């Protein structure tokens, strides 16, 4: 390992998000994976045997023979641990890793809405990272947890952030078409999803209806004061591999012409772009004029999978404006989001 790189661990390294993390970290300029952990089924096996590698890029050779570790804090030599575990398991393991002094960068929903845990999209609310100082483990041994949002919240909140800043938001109505990779591996049975759409994803609407308000909320001495807009969400699973598409209508607090709304979306930039973080896309949002875009197959790779694509911005007869937003669920919605959070933590001297 290059002496300049910081060692990191991945908890849930064999899963859909864990694999994406490993692929992104393969060429990362700051971080090097040294500890890959998963369930007892995988522990002790070489990573290449334990993981059913599912990406189109090959498994980086130097990780293939690395033995999978048990998911125990004492076995992890790295301070930074990326966590990609099911929520029920994360609720138990993530606090245990933070209590043992690790910086847990989590993808799961387990701790997202906890008052002292930052829920961060670096372009939207980098200042919320200060919440880690209020976690009990931080004062004891520097351990803490930071989370990124649900994979559908990310695309939505990237589009809402510039609108909330420029005009204020009153209400949001969102209908999602979510890819199957969002359900992990093996996910939804082929017989259920092929040639079909399923109008239910357990617990997804509840997450989409509260997370954006925490992210766009204000950090106060008492905690995060959530933004005041309401969200109504309908979540659907569709037969798409990667990329969550969302049809969104918004009511603004200050009425504005369409050109001004488009300009606010186009001009949106944040801390990652200012700091030139390695995983930051040049722009978090790309606004397209094409009448039939964005589409998951054609557009989910924008900005290396880290740019959300907004299209079909137009007036809405019920609320003020409507548009479509697409974001890559395992990159901007998971592995890339966690990596960008870790980069921001390091750039701000919090690691
Ligand atoms: P996944 O493909 O099912 O992977 C789960 C991982 O957890 C595997 O590495 C698995 O290891 C490990 N694991 C299972 N039981 C364990 C145990 N008892 N102890 C330690 N490790 C255990 O799930 P995923 O899609 O990567 O999702 C991971 C988390 O990220 C979830 O909370 C999910 O909601 C969230 N997330 C996913 C996406 C997405 O698009 N997929 C997006 C955003 C957030 P084994 O291989 O040994 O079983």
Tab-separated table of C-alpha atoms and ligand atoms in Angstrom:
chain	number	residue	atom	x	y	z
A	1	UNK	CA	0.000	0.000	0.000
A	2	UNK	CA	1.265	3.466	-0.860
A	3	UNK	CA	2.304	5.180	2.407
A	4	UNK	CA	0.231	8.196	1.372
A	5	UNK	CA	-3.030	6.195	1.413
A	6	UNK	CA	-5.309	5.772	4.436
A	7	UNK	CA	-6.362	2.155	5.169
A	8	UNK	CA	-10.122	1.527	5.182
A	9	UNK	CA	-12.445	-1.403	5.863
A	10	UNK	CA	-15.703	-2.486	4.202
A	11	UNK	CA	-18.432	-4.099	6.276
A	12	UNK	CA	-20.753	-6.034	3.947
A	13	UNK	CA	-17.987	-6.127	1.317
A	14	UNK	CA	-19.479	-9.038	-0.656
A	15	UNK	CA	-22.888	-7.400	-1.356
A	16	UNK	CA	-24.103	-5.152	-4.183
A	17	UNK	CA	-22.976	-1.929	-2.478
A	18	UNK	CA	-19.831	-3.505	-0.998
A	19	UNK	CA	-18.683	-4.569	-4.477
A	20	UNK	CA	-19.295	-1.095	-5.868
A	21	UNK	CA	-17.258	0.346	-2.995
A	22	UNK	CA	-14.388	-2.032	-3.680
A	23	UNK	CA	-14.419	-1.160	-7.389
A	24	UNK	CA	-14.410	2.595	-6.641
A	25	UNK	CA	-11.683	2.230	-4.011
A	26	UNK	CA	-9.464	0.211	-6.384
A	27	UNK	CA	-8.151	3.400	-7.966
A	28	UNK	CA	-8.893	5.865	-5.178
A	29	UNK	CA	-6.100	8.381	-4.545
A	30	UNK	CA	-6.631	8.636	-0.748
A	31	UNK	CA	-8.033	5.327	0.577
A	32	UNK	CA	-6.939	1.677	0.345
A	33	UNK	CA	-9.166	-1.261	1.410
A	34	UNK	CA	-7.301	-3.541	3.829
A	35	UNK	CA	-10.214	-5.255	5.628
A	36	UNK	CA	-13.220	-6.843	3.914
A	37	UNK	CA	-15.888	-8.243	6.220
A	38	UNK	CA	-19.148	-10.105	5.659
A	39	UNK	CA	-21.304	-12.775	7.326
A	40	UNK	CA	-20.097	-16.009	8.949
A	41	UNK	CA	-20.964	-17.742	5.655
A	42	UNK	CA	-18.154	-15.788	3.984
A	43	UNK	CA	-15.652	-15.275	6.811
A	44	UNK	CA	-12.361	-17.084	6.294
A	45	UNK	CA	-12.869	-17.585	2.538
A	46	UNK	CA	-10.830	-15.690	-0.064
A	47	UNK	CA	-12.866	-12.674	-1.232
A	48	UNK	CA	-13.108	-14.047	-4.806
A	49	UNK	CA	-14.730	-17.245	-3.479
A	50	UNK	CA	-17.076	-15.540	-0.997
A	51	UNK	CA	-18.314	-12.768	-3.313
A	52	UNK	CA	-20.341	-13.470	-6.418
A	53	UNK	CA	-18.717	-10.614	-8.346
A	54	UNK	CA	-21.478	-8.901	-10.310
A	55	UNK	CA	-19.865	-5.873	-11.931
A	56	UNK	CA	-18.869	-5.627	-15.574
A	57	UNK	CA	-15.360	-4.486	-14.591
A	58	UNK	CA	-13.174	-7.374	-13.310
A	59	UNK	CA	-12.570	-7.923	-9.591
A	60	UNK	CA	-9.297	-6.084	-8.883
A	61	UNK	CA	-6.637	-8.794	-8.568
A	62	UNK	CA	-5.129	-7.618	-5.301
A	63	UNK	CA	-8.436	-8.162	-3.460
A	64	UNK	CA	-9.232	-11.623	-4.869
A	65	UNK	CA	-7.137	-13.591	-2.352
A	66	UNK	CA	-7.789	-11.322	0.637
A	67	UNK	CA	-9.531	-13.449	3.296
A	68	UNK	CA	-12.986	-12.194	4.306
A	69	UNK	CA	-12.977	-11.140	7.970
A	70	UNK	CA	-15.701	-11.675	10.550
A	71	UNK	CA	-17.795	-8.547	11.171
A	72	UNK	CA	-16.180	-7.749	14.520
A	73	UNK	CA	-14.720	-4.343	15.464
A	74	UNK	CA	-11.624	-5.878	17.093
A	75	UNK	CA	-10.598	-7.550	13.832
A	76	UNK	CA	-10.574	-4.263	11.850
A	77	UNK	CA	-7.194	-2.463	11.747
A	78	UNK	CA	-8.586	0.606	9.904
A	79	UNK	CA	-10.215	3.598	11.588
A	80	UNK	CA	-12.541	4.224	8.618
A	81	UNK	CA	-15.194	1.571	7.982
A	82	UNK	CA	-17.613	1.793	5.064
A	83	UNK	CA	-20.759	-0.089	6.084
A	84	UNK	CA	-23.125	-1.702	3.559
A	85	UNK	CA	-25.315	-3.923	5.723
A	86	UNK	CA	-29.007	-4.669	5.929
A	87	UNK	CA	-30.692	-2.160	8.287
A	88	UNK	CA	-31.565	-4.662	11.045
A	89	UNK	CA	-27.963	-5.803	11.252
A	90	UNK	CA	-26.599	-2.264	10.896
A	91	UNK	CA	-28.665	-1.148	13.894
A	92	UNK	CA	-26.639	-3.548	16.009
A	93	UNK	CA	-23.196	-3.464	14.329
A	94	UNK	CA	-22.726	0.211	13.344
A	95	UNK	CA	-22.994	1.567	16.918
A	96	UNK	CA	-20.652	-1.237	18.068
A	97	UNK	CA	-18.008	-0.172	15.524
A	98	UNK	CA	-18.417	3.535	16.446
A	99	UNK	CA	-18.159	2.651	20.152
A	100	UNK	CA	-14.890	0.834	19.392
A	101	UNK	CA	-13.429	4.042	17.873
A	102	UNK	CA	-14.161	3.536	14.165
A	103	UNK	CA	-15.463	6.219	11.794
A	104	UNK	CA	-18.491	4.415	10.355
A	105	UNK	CA	-19.617	5.705	6.948
A	106	UNK	CA	-22.965	4.004	6.548
A	107	UNK	CA	-25.315	3.248	3.653
A	108	UNK	CA	-28.130	1.760	5.685
A	109	UNK	CA	-31.246	3.399	7.087
A	110	UNK	CA	-30.590	2.170	10.648
A	111	UNK	CA	-29.159	5.397	12.141
A	112	UNK	CA	-30.173	7.972	9.480
A	113	UNK	CA	-32.910	9.688	11.455
A	114	UNK	CA	-31.145	9.496	14.846
A	115	UNK	CA	-30.810	13.046	16.224
A	116	UNK	CA	-27.011	13.006	16.689
A	117	UNK	CA	-26.218	11.231	13.397
A	118	UNK	CA	-25.579	13.356	10.308
A	119	UNK	CA	-27.507	12.397	7.173
A	120	UNK	CA	-25.326	13.999	4.539
A	121	UNK	CA	-25.304	14.731	0.819
A	122	UNK	CA	-22.106	16.760	0.592
A	123	UNK	CA	-23.472	19.264	-1.969
A	124	UNK	CA	-26.537	19.954	0.209
A	125	UNK	CA	-25.596	19.954	3.895
A	126	UNK	CA	-21.841	19.592	4.566
A	127	UNK	CA	-22.221	21.618	7.777
A	128	UNK	CA	-24.302	18.805	9.327
A	129	UNK	CA	-21.082	16.774	9.785
A	130	UNK	CA	-20.575	18.822	12.965
A	131	UNK	CA	-23.260	16.588	14.552
A	132	UNK	CA	-20.648	13.838	14.998
A	133	UNK	CA	-19.213	15.860	17.899
A	134	UNK	CA	-22.491	15.231	19.773
A	135	UNK	CA	-22.153	11.426	19.565
A	136	UNK	CA	-21.119	9.830	22.881
A	137	UNK	CA	-18.320	7.751	21.310
A	138	UNK	CA	-16.702	10.827	19.696
A	139	UNK	CA	-15.575	12.324	22.996
A	140	UNK	CA	-14.448	8.926	24.311
A	141	UNK	CA	-12.309	7.634	21.465
A	142	UNK	CA	-13.100	9.577	18.269
A	143	UNK	CA	-15.564	6.967	16.960
A	144	UNK	CA	-18.697	8.155	15.145
A	145	UNK	CA	-21.260	7.323	12.444
A	146	UNK	CA	-22.220	9.332	9.366
A	147	UNK	CA	-24.964	8.213	6.974
A	148	UNK	CA	-26.006	8.830	3.384
A	149	UNK	CA	-29.662	8.796	2.354
A	150	UNK	CA	-31.895	6.249	0.721
A	151	UNK	CA	-30.998	5.711	-2.947
A	152	UNK	CA	-34.171	7.488	-4.129
A	153	UNK	CA	-33.807	10.383	-1.707
A	154	UNK	CA	-30.405	11.293	-3.181
A	155	UNK	CA	-31.642	12.170	-6.677
A	156	UNK	CA	-34.692	13.898	-5.258
A	157	UNK	CA	-32.791	16.013	-2.735
A	158	UNK	CA	-30.121	17.049	-5.248
A	159	UNK	CA	-32.918	18.517	-7.387
A	160	UNK	CA	-34.785	20.001	-4.416
A	161	UNK	CA	-31.769	21.680	-2.767
A	162	UNK	CA	-31.343	24.509	-5.301
A	163	UNK	CA	-35.134	25.072	-5.374
A	164	UNK	CA	-35.345	25.259	-1.564
A	165	UNK	CA	-32.412	27.705	-1.527
A	166	UNK	CA	-33.705	29.961	-4.300
A	167	UNK	CA	-37.488	29.909	-3.842
A	168	UNK	CA	-38.377	27.879	-0.745
A	169	UNK	CA	-40.388	24.671	-1.113
A	170	UNK	CA	-43.968	24.241	0.037
A	171	UNK	CA	-44.744	20.694	-1.123
A	172	UNK	CA	-43.314	17.884	-3.210
A	173	UNK	CA	-45.046	14.971	-4.957
A	174	UNK	CA	-42.736	12.191	-6.199
A	175	UNK	CA	-43.360	8.918	-8.053
A	176	UNK	CA	-40.346	6.616	-8.352
A	177	UNK	CA	-39.444	3.886	-10.857
A	178	UNK	CA	-36.670	2.034	-9.027
A	179	UNK	CA	-34.098	-0.383	-10.415
A	180	UNK	CA	-33.817	-3.981	-9.189
A	181	UNK	CA	-30.195	-3.533	-8.011
A	182	UNK	CA	-31.657	-1.307	-5.290
A	183	UNK	CA	-32.951	-4.452	-3.575
A	184	UNK	CA	-29.481	-6.000	-3.105
A	185	UNK	CA	-28.524	-9.492	-4.310
A	186	UNK	CA	-30.408	-11.702	-5.268
A	187	UNK	CA	-33.141	-9.097	-4.760
A	188	UNK	CA	-36.526	-9.454	-6.444
A	189	UNK	CA	-37.234	-12.856	-8.034
A	190	UNK	CA	-37.000	-12.816	-11.863
A	191	UNK	CA	-40.523	-14.265	-12.133
A	192	UNK	CA	-41.882	-11.357	-10.103
A	193	UNK	CA	-40.185	-8.522	-11.987
A	194	UNK	CA	-39.637	-9.590	-15.626
A	195	UNK	CA	-42.167	-7.822	-17.858
A	196	UNK	CA	-43.678	-6.290	-14.753
A	197	UNK	CA	-43.734	-3.379	-12.296
A	198	UNK	CA	-44.405	-3.730	-8.563
A	199	UNK	CA	-46.113	-0.789	-6.851
A	200	UNK	CA	-44.618	-1.493	-3.426
A	201	UNK	CA	-41.145	-1.346	-1.864
A	202	UNK	CA	-41.198	-2.021	1.863
A	203	UNK	CA	-40.482	1.076	4.020
A	204	UNK	CA	-39.336	3.103	0.970
A	205	UNK	CA	-42.105	5.724	0.863
A	206	UNK	CA	-41.709	6.424	4.574
A	207	UNK	CA	-37.976	7.133	4.044
A	208	UNK	CA	-38.561	9.350	1.019
A	209	UNK	CA	-41.142	11.372	2.937
A	210	UNK	CA	-38.781	12.421	5.776
A	211	UNK	CA	-35.133	12.236	4.701
A	212	UNK	CA	-35.033	15.265	2.381
A	213	UNK	CA	-36.372	17.505	5.172
A	214	UNK	CA	-33.567	16.403	7.522
A	215	UNK	CA	-30.923	16.942	4.818
A	216	UNK	CA	-32.238	20.402	3.909
A	217	UNK	CA	-32.863	21.264	7.559
A	218	UNK	CA	-30.969	23.748	9.721
A	219	UNK	CA	-28.283	22.756	12.199
A	220	UNK	CA	-29.121	24.334	15.566
A	221	UNK	CA	-27.820	23.923	19.112
A	222	UNK	CA	-30.792	21.610	19.741
A	223	UNK	CA	-30.164	19.443	16.644
A	224	UNK	CA	-31.440	19.497	13.077
A	225	UNK	CA	-34.579	21.544	12.546
A	226	UNK	CA	-36.167	19.824	9.508
A	227	UNK	CA	-37.116	21.885	6.451
A	228	UNK	CA	-40.836	22.656	6.496
A	229	UNK	CA	-42.016	21.251	3.145
A	230	UNK	CA	-44.211	18.151	2.844
A	231	UNK	CA	-43.385	15.187	0.589
A	232	UNK	CA	-45.803	12.590	-0.759
A	233	UNK	CA	-44.063	9.603	-2.391
A	234	UNK	CA	-45.181	6.609	-4.460
A	235	UNK	CA	-42.453	3.996	-4.909
A	236	UNK	CA	-42.431	1.375	-7.672
A	237	UNK	CA	-39.933	-1.366	-8.555
A	238	UNK	CA	-39.391	-1.775	-12.316
A	239	UNK	CA	-37.371	-4.144	-14.511
A	240	UNK	CA	-34.336	-1.842	-14.838
A	241	UNK	CA	-30.855	-2.915	-13.685
A	242	UNK	CA	-29.388	0.380	-12.400
A	243	UNK	CA	-30.802	3.899	-12.049
A	244	UNK	CA	-33.799	5.235	-10.157
A	245	UNK	CA	-36.099	7.500	-12.200
A	246	UNK	CA	-38.465	9.888	-10.387
A	247	UNK	CA	-41.355	12.014	-11.647
A	248	UNK	CA	-41.567	15.019	-9.353
A	249	UNK	CA	-43.997	17.942	-8.941
A	250	UNK	CA	-43.130	20.853	-6.668
A	251	UNK	CA	-44.965	23.806	-5.185
A	252	UNK	CA	-42.648	26.725	-4.452
A	253	UNK	CA	-43.033	29.294	-1.678
A	254	UNK	CA	-42.051	32.112	-4.064
A	255	UNK	CA	-43.521	31.827	-7.567
A	256	UNK	CA	-40.838	32.138	-10.244
A	257	UNK	CA	-40.715	31.902	-14.047
A	258	UNK	CA	-39.627	28.582	-15.542
A	259	UNK	CA	-36.346	30.018	-16.878
A	260	UNK	CA	-35.351	31.058	-13.347
A	261	UNK	CA	-36.131	27.582	-12.001
A	262	UNK	CA	-34.046	25.980	-14.783
A	263	UNK	CA	-31.187	28.377	-14.026
A	264	UNK	CA	-31.261	27.510	-10.311
A	265	UNK	CA	-30.987	23.785	-11.159
A	266	UNK	CA	-28.230	24.352	-13.746
A	267	UNK	CA	-26.128	26.562	-11.496
A	268	UNK	CA	-26.222	24.258	-8.465
A	269	UNK	CA	-22.766	23.496	-7.028
A	270	UNK	CA	-21.588	22.597	-3.518
A	271	UNK	CA	-18.611	21.951	-1.210
A	272	UNK	CA	-17.358	18.865	-3.123
A	273	UNK	CA	-16.983	20.942	-6.286
A	274	UNK	CA	-15.308	23.833	-4.394
A	275	UNK	CA	-12.883	21.421	-2.727
A	276	UNK	CA	-12.321	19.346	-5.888
A	277	UNK	CA	-12.963	16.085	-3.995
A	278	UNK	CA	-11.850	12.985	-5.963
A	279	UNK	CA	-15.397	11.554	-6.317
A	280	UNK	CA	-17.127	14.900	-6.944
A	281	UNK	CA	-18.619	15.301	-10.410
A	282	UNK	CA	-18.050	18.656	-12.140
A	283	UNK	CA	-21.743	19.388	-11.509
A	284	UNK	CA	-24.133	17.494	-9.220
A	285	UNK	CA	-27.036	18.142	-11.625
A	286	UNK	CA	-27.221	17.998	-15.401
A	287	UNK	CA	-30.302	19.610	-16.940
A	288	UNK	CA	-31.303	18.150	-20.302
A	289	UNK	CA	-33.644	19.726	-22.858
A	290	UNK	CA	-34.265	16.444	-24.725
A	291	UNK	CA	-38.000	15.619	-24.658
A	292	UNK	CA	-37.482	11.919	-23.809
A	293	UNK	CA	-34.583	12.041	-21.315
A	294	UNK	CA	-33.305	11.162	-18.754
A	295	UNK	CA	-33.471	7.393	-19.257
A	296	UNK	CA	-31.821	4.858	-16.912
A	297	UNK	CA	-29.909	2.979	-19.631
A	298	UNK	CA	-28.629	6.108	-21.351
A	299	UNK	CA	-28.113	8.555	-18.501
A	300	UNK	CA	-27.450	6.843	-15.172
A	301	UNK	CA	-23.679	6.925	-15.836
A	302	UNK	CA	-23.569	10.745	-16.069
A	303	UNK	CA	-20.612	12.207	-14.186
A	304	UNK	CA	-19.304	8.689	-13.468
A	305	UNK	CA	-22.694	7.857	-11.901
A	306	UNK	CA	-22.432	10.817	-9.506
A	307	UNK	CA	-24.456	13.387	-11.487
A	308	UNK	CA	-28.248	13.362	-11.241
A	309	UNK	CA	-29.928	14.187	-14.562
A	310	UNK	CA	-33.000	16.425	-14.604
A	311	UNK	CA	-35.235	16.653	-17.663
A	312	UNK	CA	-38.743	17.526	-18.816
A	313	UNK	CA	-38.967	20.629	-16.614
A	314	UNK	CA	-42.378	22.125	-17.293
A	315	UNK	CA	-45.365	23.769	-15.580
A	316	UNK	CA	-47.562	21.539	-13.441
A	317	UNK	CA	-51.337	22.124	-13.466
A	318	UNK	CA	-51.631	20.909	-9.846
A	319	UNK	CA	-48.479	22.297	-8.204
A	320	UNK	CA	-46.073	24.835	-9.823
A	321	UNK	CA	-43.521	22.802	-11.820
A	322	UNK	CA	-42.833	19.196	-12.674
A	323	UNK	CA	-39.723	17.368	-13.895
A	324	UNK	CA	-38.033	13.979	-14.105
A	325	UNK	CA	-34.842	13.215	-12.182
A	326	UNK	CA	-32.599	10.180	-12.559
A	327	UNK	CA	-29.737	9.081	-10.327
A	328	UNK	CA	-27.565	5.965	-10.208
A	329	UNK	CA	-28.747	4.009	-7.173
A	330	UNK	CA	-25.569	2.078	-6.322
A	331	UNK	CA	-23.141	4.938	-7.168
A	332	UNK	CA	-24.642	8.353	-6.216
A	333	UNK	CA	-27.277	6.454	-4.216
A	334	UNK	CA	-24.889	4.296	-2.184
A	335	UNK	CA	-21.163	3.521	-2.705
A	336	UNK	CA	-20.265	6.848	-4.360
A	337	UNK	CA	-22.290	8.742	-1.760
A	338	UNK	CA	-20.421	7.051	1.101
A	339	UNK	CA	-17.089	7.710	-0.575
A	340	UNK	CA	-17.922	11.389	-1.100
A	341	UNK	CA	-18.886	11.641	2.591
A	342	UNK	CA	-15.542	10.105	3.590
A	343	UNK	CA	-13.657	12.493	1.289
A	344	UNK	CA	-15.505	15.473	2.771
A	345	UNK	CA	-14.742	14.270	6.317
A	346	UNK	CA	-11.070	13.985	5.444
A	347	UNK	CA	-10.910	17.316	3.577
A	348	UNK	CA	-12.499	19.033	6.581
A	349	UNK	CA	-9.994	17.454	8.988
A	350	UNK	CA	-12.566	15.248	10.724
A	351	UNK	CA	-10.826	11.884	10.245
B	1	LIG	P1	-26.697	-7.065	-0.185
B	1	LIG	O1	-26.302	-7.167	-1.616
B	1	LIG	O2	-27.750	-7.982	0.322
B	1	LIG	O3	-25.357	-7.256	0.719
B	1	LIG	C1	-25.414	-7.451	2.123
B	1	LIG	C2	-24.017	-7.613	2.732
B	1	LIG	O4	-24.166	-7.829	4.149
B	1	LIG	C3	-23.229	-8.813	2.197
B	1	LIG	O5	-21.858	-8.493	2.163
B	1	LIG	C4	-23.472	-9.873	3.282
B	1	LIG	O6	-22.433	-10.834	3.387
B	1	LIG	C5	-23.441	-9.006	4.526
B	1	LIG	N1	-24.079	-9.693	5.649
B	1	LIG	C6	-25.246	-10.376	5.674
B	1	LIG	N2	-25.467	-10.911	6.915
B	1	LIG	C7	-24.400	-10.543	7.669
B	1	LIG	C8	-24.012	-10.774	9.030
B	1	LIG	N3	-24.798	-11.498	9.854
B	1	LIG	N4	-22.860	-10.225	9.483
B	1	LIG	C9	-22.063	-9.497	8.646
B	1	LIG	N5	-22.371	-9.240	7.352
B	1	LIG	C10	-23.512	-9.765	6.869
B	1	LIG	O7	-27.196	-5.597	0.166
B	1	LIG	P2	-26.836	-4.192	-0.558
B	1	LIG	O8	-27.758	-3.928	-1.685
B	1	LIG	O9	-25.366	-4.137	-0.793
B	1	LIG	O10	-27.279	-3.153	0.585
B	1	LIG	C11	-26.503	-2.900	1.745
B	1	LIG	C12	-27.131	-1.722	2.489
B	1	LIG	O11	-27.070	-0.555	1.667
B	1	LIG	C13	-28.615	-1.921	2.841
B	1	LIG	O12	-28.899	-1.331	4.077
B	1	LIG	C14	-29.329	-1.200	1.718
B	1	LIG	O13	-30.618	-0.758	2.085
B	1	LIG	C15	-28.395	-0.019	1.505
B	1	LIG	N6	-28.479	0.598	0.178
B	1	LIG	C16	-28.499	-0.174	-0.950
B	1	LIG	C17	-28.584	0.467	-2.197
B	1	LIG	C18	-28.626	-0.291	-3.498
B	1	LIG	O14	-28.873	0.366	-4.546
B	1	LIG	N7	-28.397	-1.605	-3.520
B	1	LIG	C19	-28.635	1.853	-2.278
B	1	LIG	C20	-28.595	2.592	-1.099
B	1	LIG	C21	-28.509	1.954	0.117
B	1	LIG	P3	-22.576	-12.358	2.808
B	1	LIG	O15	-22.215	-12.281	1.343
B	1	LIG	O16	-21.559	-13.105	3.609
B	1	LIG	O17	-23.986	-12.796	3.046
